[in-house]
Amino acid sequence: MEFHILSFEGPDAYSQVGGLATRMNGLSQALAQGGYDTHFWFVGDPDLPGHESKDNLHLHRWCQWLSRHRRGGVYDGEHEKAHDYATSLPPSLLYTALAHHLVRGGHGVILAEEWQTVHAVLHLDFLLRRDGLRDLVTIFWNANNTFGFDEIDWGRLSEAAFITTVSRYMKHEMRAWGLDPIVIPNGLSPDSFRPADKAAAAALRRRFRDQVIMTKMARWDPAKRWLTSIEIVAELKRQRMCPVLIARGGTEPHGSEVMEAARVAGLRVVECHNPEGTLHGMLGQLDAVSDADVVSLQWHVDPESRRVLFRASDVVLANSSHEPFGLVGLEAMAAGGIACTGCSGEDYAVPGQNALVLQTDDPG
């Protein structure tokens, strides 16, 4: 069995935006560690090698010629990249990697993610059928969200692949499109269960002693209830509970609206930079912050630093109004933190037992 994973997001900092990268990185590592040859095809950093291999995991960085001129991250020039991905990737995948495995009597499994890979799946399905190899390959296409659903030819995709999704909530959402996907819940890689650095967590608690520490990491998207989170901070401040929100968003324009709402609410917003990009660097930068109600982190937060933030915080706000699965909440639990979730797609959340589940936009 040989696995080929197709996704825009991947392990490079350039390619990491949200939960999709967490899912795909963990899945690729788990398959490789399980002894399977695993090929990961993603839109990678243009300054890194196009192909790298370590043990059973083979990284294929695609669309690099476009990314060199699109330095804003994996989704900068998204449609242009999706076209190039669909056109050039399937022939390379089949004829430089998969076909050699198939002619030796092997079987191939394709795991494709999100709307950007749909046309690549259709192209690959066509090539396999044309070459008489289709029966040797199983293709899955997975929906992590409803983004791009209007652009998908569901009839053709259903003929080319088994359609899956990540939660019962998403299965319900997709029924409106006439679909009945297979639910395969998300999981976490073993790295997510490593204990948070105790000394670092203690240092963070000391730095914000006598304050209510909240952490929120999500795209700047209205569905992530960022504005509600700002209202929560403002209400806690009115009650003299000395809150501090440590926030990490993305590059989306809604971020400006959120920060402006914080200022209008009378909250002091401080941008925090970490040139080192390390846990030590984060602690140093946060130690220099004074009198802030909202600390906006302006760098990609590495897994070790994330675990410390989740463990040291009084609560991790994962309170989305539309959340297909909610990997941040699951990561917070794995780190020993308290996840405060929404009520849509967090299949793992048991109210009052392993999570606080917020069902409304009411900050109270």
Coordinates of C-alpha atoms in Angstrom, one line a residue:
M1 CA 0.0 0.0 0.0
E2 CA 1.3 3.4 -1.0
F3 CA -0.3 6.7 0.1
H4 CA -0.5 10.0 -1.7
I5 CA -1.8 13.0 0.2
L6 CA -3.0 16.0 -1.8
S7 CA -3.5 19.3 0.1
F8 CA -2.7 23.0 -0.3
E9 CA -1.5 23.2 3.3
G10 CA 1.5 21.3 4.6
P11 CA 4.5 21.3 7.0
D12 CA 6.3 24.5 5.9
A13 CA 5.6 27.7 7.7
Y14 CA 4.6 29.2 4.4
S15 CA 1.9 26.4 4.1
Q16 CA 0.4 26.5 7.6
V17 CA -2.7 28.5 8.1
G18 CA -5.1 26.6 10.3
G19 CA -6.4 23.2 11.3
L20 CA -5.9 21.7 7.9
A21 CA -2.1 21.9 8.2
T22 CA -2.4 20.3 11.7
R23 CA -4.5 17.5 10.3
M24 CA -2.4 16.8 7.2
N25 CA 1.0 16.9 9.0
G26 CA -0.2 14.6 11.6
L27 CA -1.8 12.2 9.1
S28 CA 1.2 12.0 6.9
Q29 CA 3.6 11.4 9.8
A30 CA 1.3 8.7 11.2
L31 CA 1.1 6.8 7.9
A32 CA 4.9 7.1 7.4
Q33 CA 5.6 5.9 11.0
G34 CA 3.2 3.0 10.4
G35 CA 5.6 1.8 7.7
Y36 CA 3.8 3.0 4.6
D37 CA 5.5 4.9 1.8
T38 CA 3.7 8.3 2.0
H39 CA 3.9 11.0 -0.5
F40 CA 2.7 14.5 0.6
W41 CA 1.9 16.9 -2.3
F42 CA 1.3 20.4 -1.1
V43 CA 1.9 24.1 -1.9
G44 CA 5.3 24.6 -0.3
D45 CA 7.8 27.2 0.6
P46 CA 9.4 28.4 -2.7
D47 CA 12.8 28.7 -1.1
L48 CA 13.0 25.0 0.0
P49 CA 13.8 22.0 -2.1
G50 CA 11.1 20.8 -4.4
H51 CA 11.4 17.2 -3.2
E52 CA 12.6 15.9 0.2
S53 CA 12.5 12.4 1.6
K54 CA 13.0 11.1 5.2
D55 CA 12.4 7.5 5.9
N56 CA 9.0 6.7 4.5
L57 CA 7.8 10.3 4.1
H58 CA 8.3 12.1 0.8
L59 CA 7.5 15.8 0.6
H60 CA 6.6 17.3 -2.8
R61 CA 6.4 21.1 -2.8
W62 CA 4.2 22.2 -5.7
C63 CA 3.4 25.6 -7.3
Q64 CA 6.8 27.0 -6.2
W65 CA 7.3 29.0 -9.4
L66 CA 4.0 30.8 -8.5
S67 CA 4.8 31.1 -4.8
R68 CA 8.1 32.9 -5.5
H69 CA 5.9 35.8 -6.6
R70 CA 3.2 35.2 -4.0
R71 CA 5.0 35.6 -0.7
G72 CA 1.8 36.1 1.3
G73 CA 1.4 32.4 2.1
V74 CA -0.2 29.3 0.7
Y75 CA -3.5 31.0 -0.3
D76 CA -1.9 34.0 -1.9
G77 CA -2.9 33.6 -5.5
E78 CA -5.2 30.7 -4.6
H79 CA -7.1 30.2 -7.8
E80 CA -3.9 30.5 -10.0
K81 CA -2.2 27.9 -7.8
A82 CA -5.3 25.6 -7.9
H83 CA -5.2 25.7 -11.7
D84 CA -1.5 24.9 -11.8
Y85 CA -1.9 22.2 -9.1
A86 CA -4.7 20.5 -11.1
T87 CA -2.9 20.7 -14.4
S88 CA 0.7 19.7 -13.6
L89 CA 0.5 17.6 -10.4
P90 CA -1.5 14.5 -11.5
P91 CA 0.8 13.5 -14.4
S92 CA 3.9 13.9 -12.2
L93 CA 2.3 12.0 -9.3
L94 CA 1.3 9.1 -11.6
Y95 CA 4.3 8.8 -13.9
T96 CA 7.1 9.7 -11.5
A97 CA 5.9 7.9 -8.4
L98 CA 2.7 5.9 -8.3
A99 CA 2.9 4.0 -11.6
H100 CA 6.2 2.3 -10.6
H101 CA 4.5 1.0 -7.4
L102 CA 1.4 -0.2 -9.3
V103 CA 3.3 -2.2 -12.0
R104 CA 5.1 -4.0 -9.2
G105 CA 1.8 -5.3 -7.9
G106 CA 1.1 -2.6 -5.3
H107 CA -2.0 -0.6 -4.5
G108 CA -2.4 3.1 -4.2
V109 CA -4.5 5.3 -2.0
I110 CA -5.1 8.9 -2.7
L111 CA -6.2 11.2 0.1
A112 CA -7.2 14.6 -1.2
E113 CA -8.4 17.6 0.8
E114 CA -10.7 20.5 0.2
W115 CA -12.0 22.2 -2.9
Q116 CA -8.6 23.3 -4.3
T117 CA -7.7 19.6 -5.1
V118 CA -11.0 18.7 -6.8
H119 CA -9.8 19.2 -10.4
A120 CA -6.5 17.4 -9.5
V121 CA -8.6 14.4 -8.4
L122 CA -10.7 14.5 -11.6
H123 CA -7.5 14.8 -13.7
L124 CA -5.8 11.9 -11.9
D125 CA -9.0 9.7 -12.2
F126 CA -9.0 10.4 -16.0
L127 CA -5.3 9.4 -16.4
L128 CA -5.8 6.2 -14.3
R129 CA -8.8 5.1 -16.4
R130 CA -7.1 5.9 -19.7
D131 CA -4.1 3.8 -18.7
G132 CA -6.1 0.9 -17.3
L133 CA -4.9 1.4 -13.7
R134 CA -8.0 2.7 -12.1
D135 CA -8.9 -0.5 -10.3
L136 CA -5.5 -0.4 -8.5
V137 CA -6.1 2.9 -6.8
T138 CA -8.6 4.0 -4.2
I139 CA -9.4 7.7 -4.1
F140 CA -10.8 9.7 -1.2
W141 CA -11.7 13.3 -1.2
N142 CA -12.3 14.9 2.2
A143 CA -14.2 18.1 3.2
N144 CA -12.9 19.9 6.2
N145 CA -15.2 22.8 5.6
T146 CA -17.8 24.1 3.2
F147 CA -15.5 26.5 1.5
G148 CA -15.6 26.4 -2.3
F149 CA -18.6 24.1 -2.4
D150 CA -20.3 26.3 -5.1
E151 CA -17.4 25.6 -7.5
I152 CA -17.5 21.8 -7.2
D153 CA -19.1 19.4 -9.8
W154 CA -20.4 17.0 -7.2
G155 CA -21.6 14.5 -9.8
R156 CA -18.2 14.1 -11.4
L157 CA -16.4 14.1 -8.0
S158 CA -18.7 11.4 -6.7
E159 CA -17.8 9.2 -9.6
A160 CA -14.1 9.8 -9.2
A161 CA -13.7 9.4 -5.4
F162 CA -15.3 8.4 -2.1
I163 CA -16.4 11.5 -0.4
T164 CA -15.5 11.9 3.3
T165 CA -15.7 14.5 6.0
V166 CA -14.5 15.1 9.6
S167 CA -17.6 15.3 11.8
R168 CA -21.3 14.5 12.1
Y169 CA -22.0 18.3 11.9
M170 CA -20.3 18.4 8.5
K171 CA -22.2 15.3 7.3
H172 CA -25.4 17.2 8.2
E173 CA -24.2 20.3 6.4
M174 CA -23.3 18.4 3.3
R175 CA -26.7 16.7 3.0
A176 CA -28.0 20.0 1.9
W177 CA -25.9 19.4 -1.2
G178 CA -27.4 16.0 -1.8
L179 CA -24.3 14.2 -0.4
D180 CA -23.9 11.4 2.2
P181 CA -20.2 11.5 3.1
I182 CA -18.4 9.0 5.3
V183 CA -17.4 10.5 8.6
I184 CA -13.7 10.0 9.5
P185 CA -13.1 12.1 12.7
N186 CA -9.8 14.0 13.1
G187 CA -7.1 13.0 15.5
L188 CA -3.9 14.4 16.8
S189 CA -0.3 13.3 16.3
P190 CA 1.7 11.9 19.2
D191 CA 3.6 15.2 19.4
S192 CA 0.5 17.0 20.5
F193 CA 0.4 14.9 23.7
R194 CA 3.9 15.8 24.8
P195 CA 3.8 17.5 28.2
A196 CA 4.1 21.3 28.1
D197 CA 7.3 22.7 29.4
K198 CA 6.5 23.1 33.1
A199 CA 9.0 25.9 33.7
A200 CA 7.8 27.9 30.8
A201 CA 4.2 27.5 31.7
A202 CA 5.0 28.6 35.3
A203 CA 6.9 31.6 34.0
L204 CA 3.9 32.6 31.9
R205 CA 1.6 32.3 34.9
R206 CA 3.9 34.4 37.0
R207 CA 4.1 37.0 34.2
F208 CA 0.3 37.4 34.2
R209 CA -0.3 36.6 37.8
D210 CA -3.6 37.9 39.2
Q211 CA -4.9 38.1 35.7
V212 CA -7.4 35.9 33.7
I213 CA -5.3 34.5 30.8
M214 CA -7.2 33.6 27.7
T215 CA -5.7 32.3 24.5
K216 CA -7.4 32.2 21.1
M217 CA -5.8 30.9 17.8
A218 CA -7.9 30.9 14.7
R219 CA -8.2 32.6 11.3
W220 CA -9.5 36.1 11.3
D221 CA -13.0 34.9 10.3
P222 CA -16.4 36.1 11.7
A223 CA -17.4 32.5 12.2
K224 CA -14.6 32.1 14.8
R225 CA -16.4 34.6 17.0
W226 CA -13.5 36.9 17.4
L227 CA -15.8 39.9 18.1
T228 CA -17.6 37.9 20.8
S229 CA -14.2 37.1 22.3
I230 CA -13.4 40.8 22.5
E231 CA -16.7 41.5 24.2
I232 CA -15.8 38.8 26.7
V233 CA -12.5 40.5 27.5
A234 CA -14.3 43.9 27.8
E235 CA -16.9 42.4 30.2
L236 CA -14.3 40.8 32.4
K237 CA -12.4 44.1 32.5
R238 CA -15.6 45.9 33.6
Q239 CA -15.9 43.3 36.4
R240 CA -12.3 44.2 37.4
M241 CA -11.0 40.6 36.7
C242 CA -7.9 41.9 34.9
P243 CA -8.2 39.8 31.7
V244 CA -5.6 39.4 29.0
L245 CA -6.3 37.8 25.6
I246 CA -3.3 36.3 23.8
A247 CA -4.5 36.2 20.2
R248 CA -3.0 34.7 17.1
G249 CA -5.0 35.3 13.9
G250 CA -4.1 34.9 10.2
T251 CA -3.8 37.3 7.3
E252 CA -7.5 37.9 6.7
P253 CA -8.9 41.4 6.6
H254 CA -11.4 40.7 9.4
G255 CA -8.4 41.0 11.8
S256 CA -8.4 44.8 11.4
E257 CA -12.1 44.9 12.3
V258 CA -11.4 42.8 15.4
M259 CA -8.5 45.0 16.6
E260 CA -10.6 48.2 16.0
A261 CA -13.5 46.7 18.0
A262 CA -11.1 46.1 20.9
R263 CA -9.9 49.7 20.8
V264 CA -13.5 51.0 20.7
A265 CA -14.3 48.9 23.7
G266 CA -11.5 50.6 25.6
L267 CA -9.1 47.7 25.5
R268 CA -5.3 48.3 25.1
V269 CA -4.0 46.3 22.1
V270 CA -0.3 45.4 21.8
E271 CA 1.3 43.7 18.9
C272 CA 4.0 41.2 19.9
H273 CA 6.8 40.1 17.6
N274 CA 9.1 37.2 18.1
P275 CA 12.0 37.2 15.6
E276 CA 13.4 34.0 17.0
G277 CA 10.2 32.1 16.6
T278 CA 11.0 30.0 19.6
L279 CA 9.5 29.3 23.0
H280 CA 12.3 31.2 24.7
G281 CA 11.7 34.1 22.4
M282 CA 8.0 34.1 23.0
L283 CA 8.5 34.2 26.8
G284 CA 10.9 37.1 26.5
Q285 CA 8.5 39.1 24.2
L286 CA 5.5 38.5 26.5
D287 CA 7.6 39.4 29.5
A288 CA 8.2 42.8 27.9
V289 CA 4.4 43.5 27.4
S290 CA 2.9 45.8 30.0
D291 CA -0.7 46.9 30.7
A292 CA -2.2 45.1 27.7
D293 CA -5.7 43.7 27.5
V294 CA -5.1 42.1 24.1
V295 CA -1.8 40.8 22.9
S296 CA -1.7 40.1 19.2
L297 CA 1.0 37.6 18.3
Q298 CA 2.6 38.4 14.9
W299 CA 4.4 35.2 14.1
H300 CA 3.8 31.5 13.4
V301 CA 3.5 29.9 16.8
D302 CA 5.5 26.7 16.9
P303 CA 3.9 23.5 18.5
E304 CA 6.0 23.7 21.7
S305 CA 4.9 27.3 22.3
R306 CA 1.3 26.5 21.6
R307 CA 1.3 23.7 24.2
V308 CA 2.7 26.1 26.8
L309 CA 0.1 28.8 26.0
F310 CA -2.8 26.2 26.1
R311 CA -1.5 24.7 29.4
A312 CA -0.8 28.0 31.1
S313 CA -4.1 29.8 30.1
D314 CA -7.2 29.8 32.3
V315 CA -9.2 29.0 29.2
V316 CA -8.6 28.5 25.4
L317 CA -11.3 30.2 23.4
A318 CA -12.3 27.9 20.6
N319 CA -15.8 29.3 20.6
S320 CA -16.7 29.2 16.9
S321 CA -20.3 29.6 15.6
H322 CA -19.5 27.2 12.7
E323 CA -16.7 24.7 13.4
P324 CA -16.5 21.6 11.3
F325 CA -14.3 19.9 13.9
G326 CA -12.3 22.1 16.1
L327 CA -8.7 20.9 16.3
V328 CA -7.6 23.8 18.5
G329 CA -10.0 22.7 21.2
L330 CA -8.6 19.1 20.9
E331 CA -5.0 20.4 21.0
A332 CA -5.8 22.4 24.1
M333 CA -7.2 19.3 25.9
A334 CA -4.1 17.3 24.9
A335 CA -1.9 20.0 26.4
G336 CA -3.9 19.9 29.7
G337 CA -5.7 23.1 29.1
I338 CA -9.5 24.0 29.3
A339 CA -11.2 24.3 26.0
C340 CA -14.1 26.7 25.6
T341 CA -15.8 25.5 22.5
G342 CA -18.8 26.4 20.3
C343 CA -21.5 23.9 19.7
S344 CA -21.3 22.9 16.1
G345 CA -18.7 20.4 15.1
E346 CA -16.8 19.5 18.2
D347 CA -17.8 15.8 18.3
Y348 CA -15.4 15.2 21.2
A349 CA -16.8 17.9 23.5
V350 CA -18.7 16.7 26.5
P351 CA -20.2 19.8 28.2
G352 CA -19.0 20.2 31.8
Q353 CA -16.8 17.2 31.6
N354 CA -14.0 18.0 29.2
A355 CA -15.1 21.3 27.8
L356 CA -17.1 24.4 28.4
V357 CA -19.5 24.6 25.5
L358 CA -20.8 28.1 24.5
Q359 CA -24.0 28.0 22.5
T360 CA -24.6 31.8 22.0
D361 CA -22.9 35.1 21.2
D362 CA -23.7 36.4 24.7
P363 CA -20.4 37.3 26.4
G364 CA -22.1 36.7 29.8

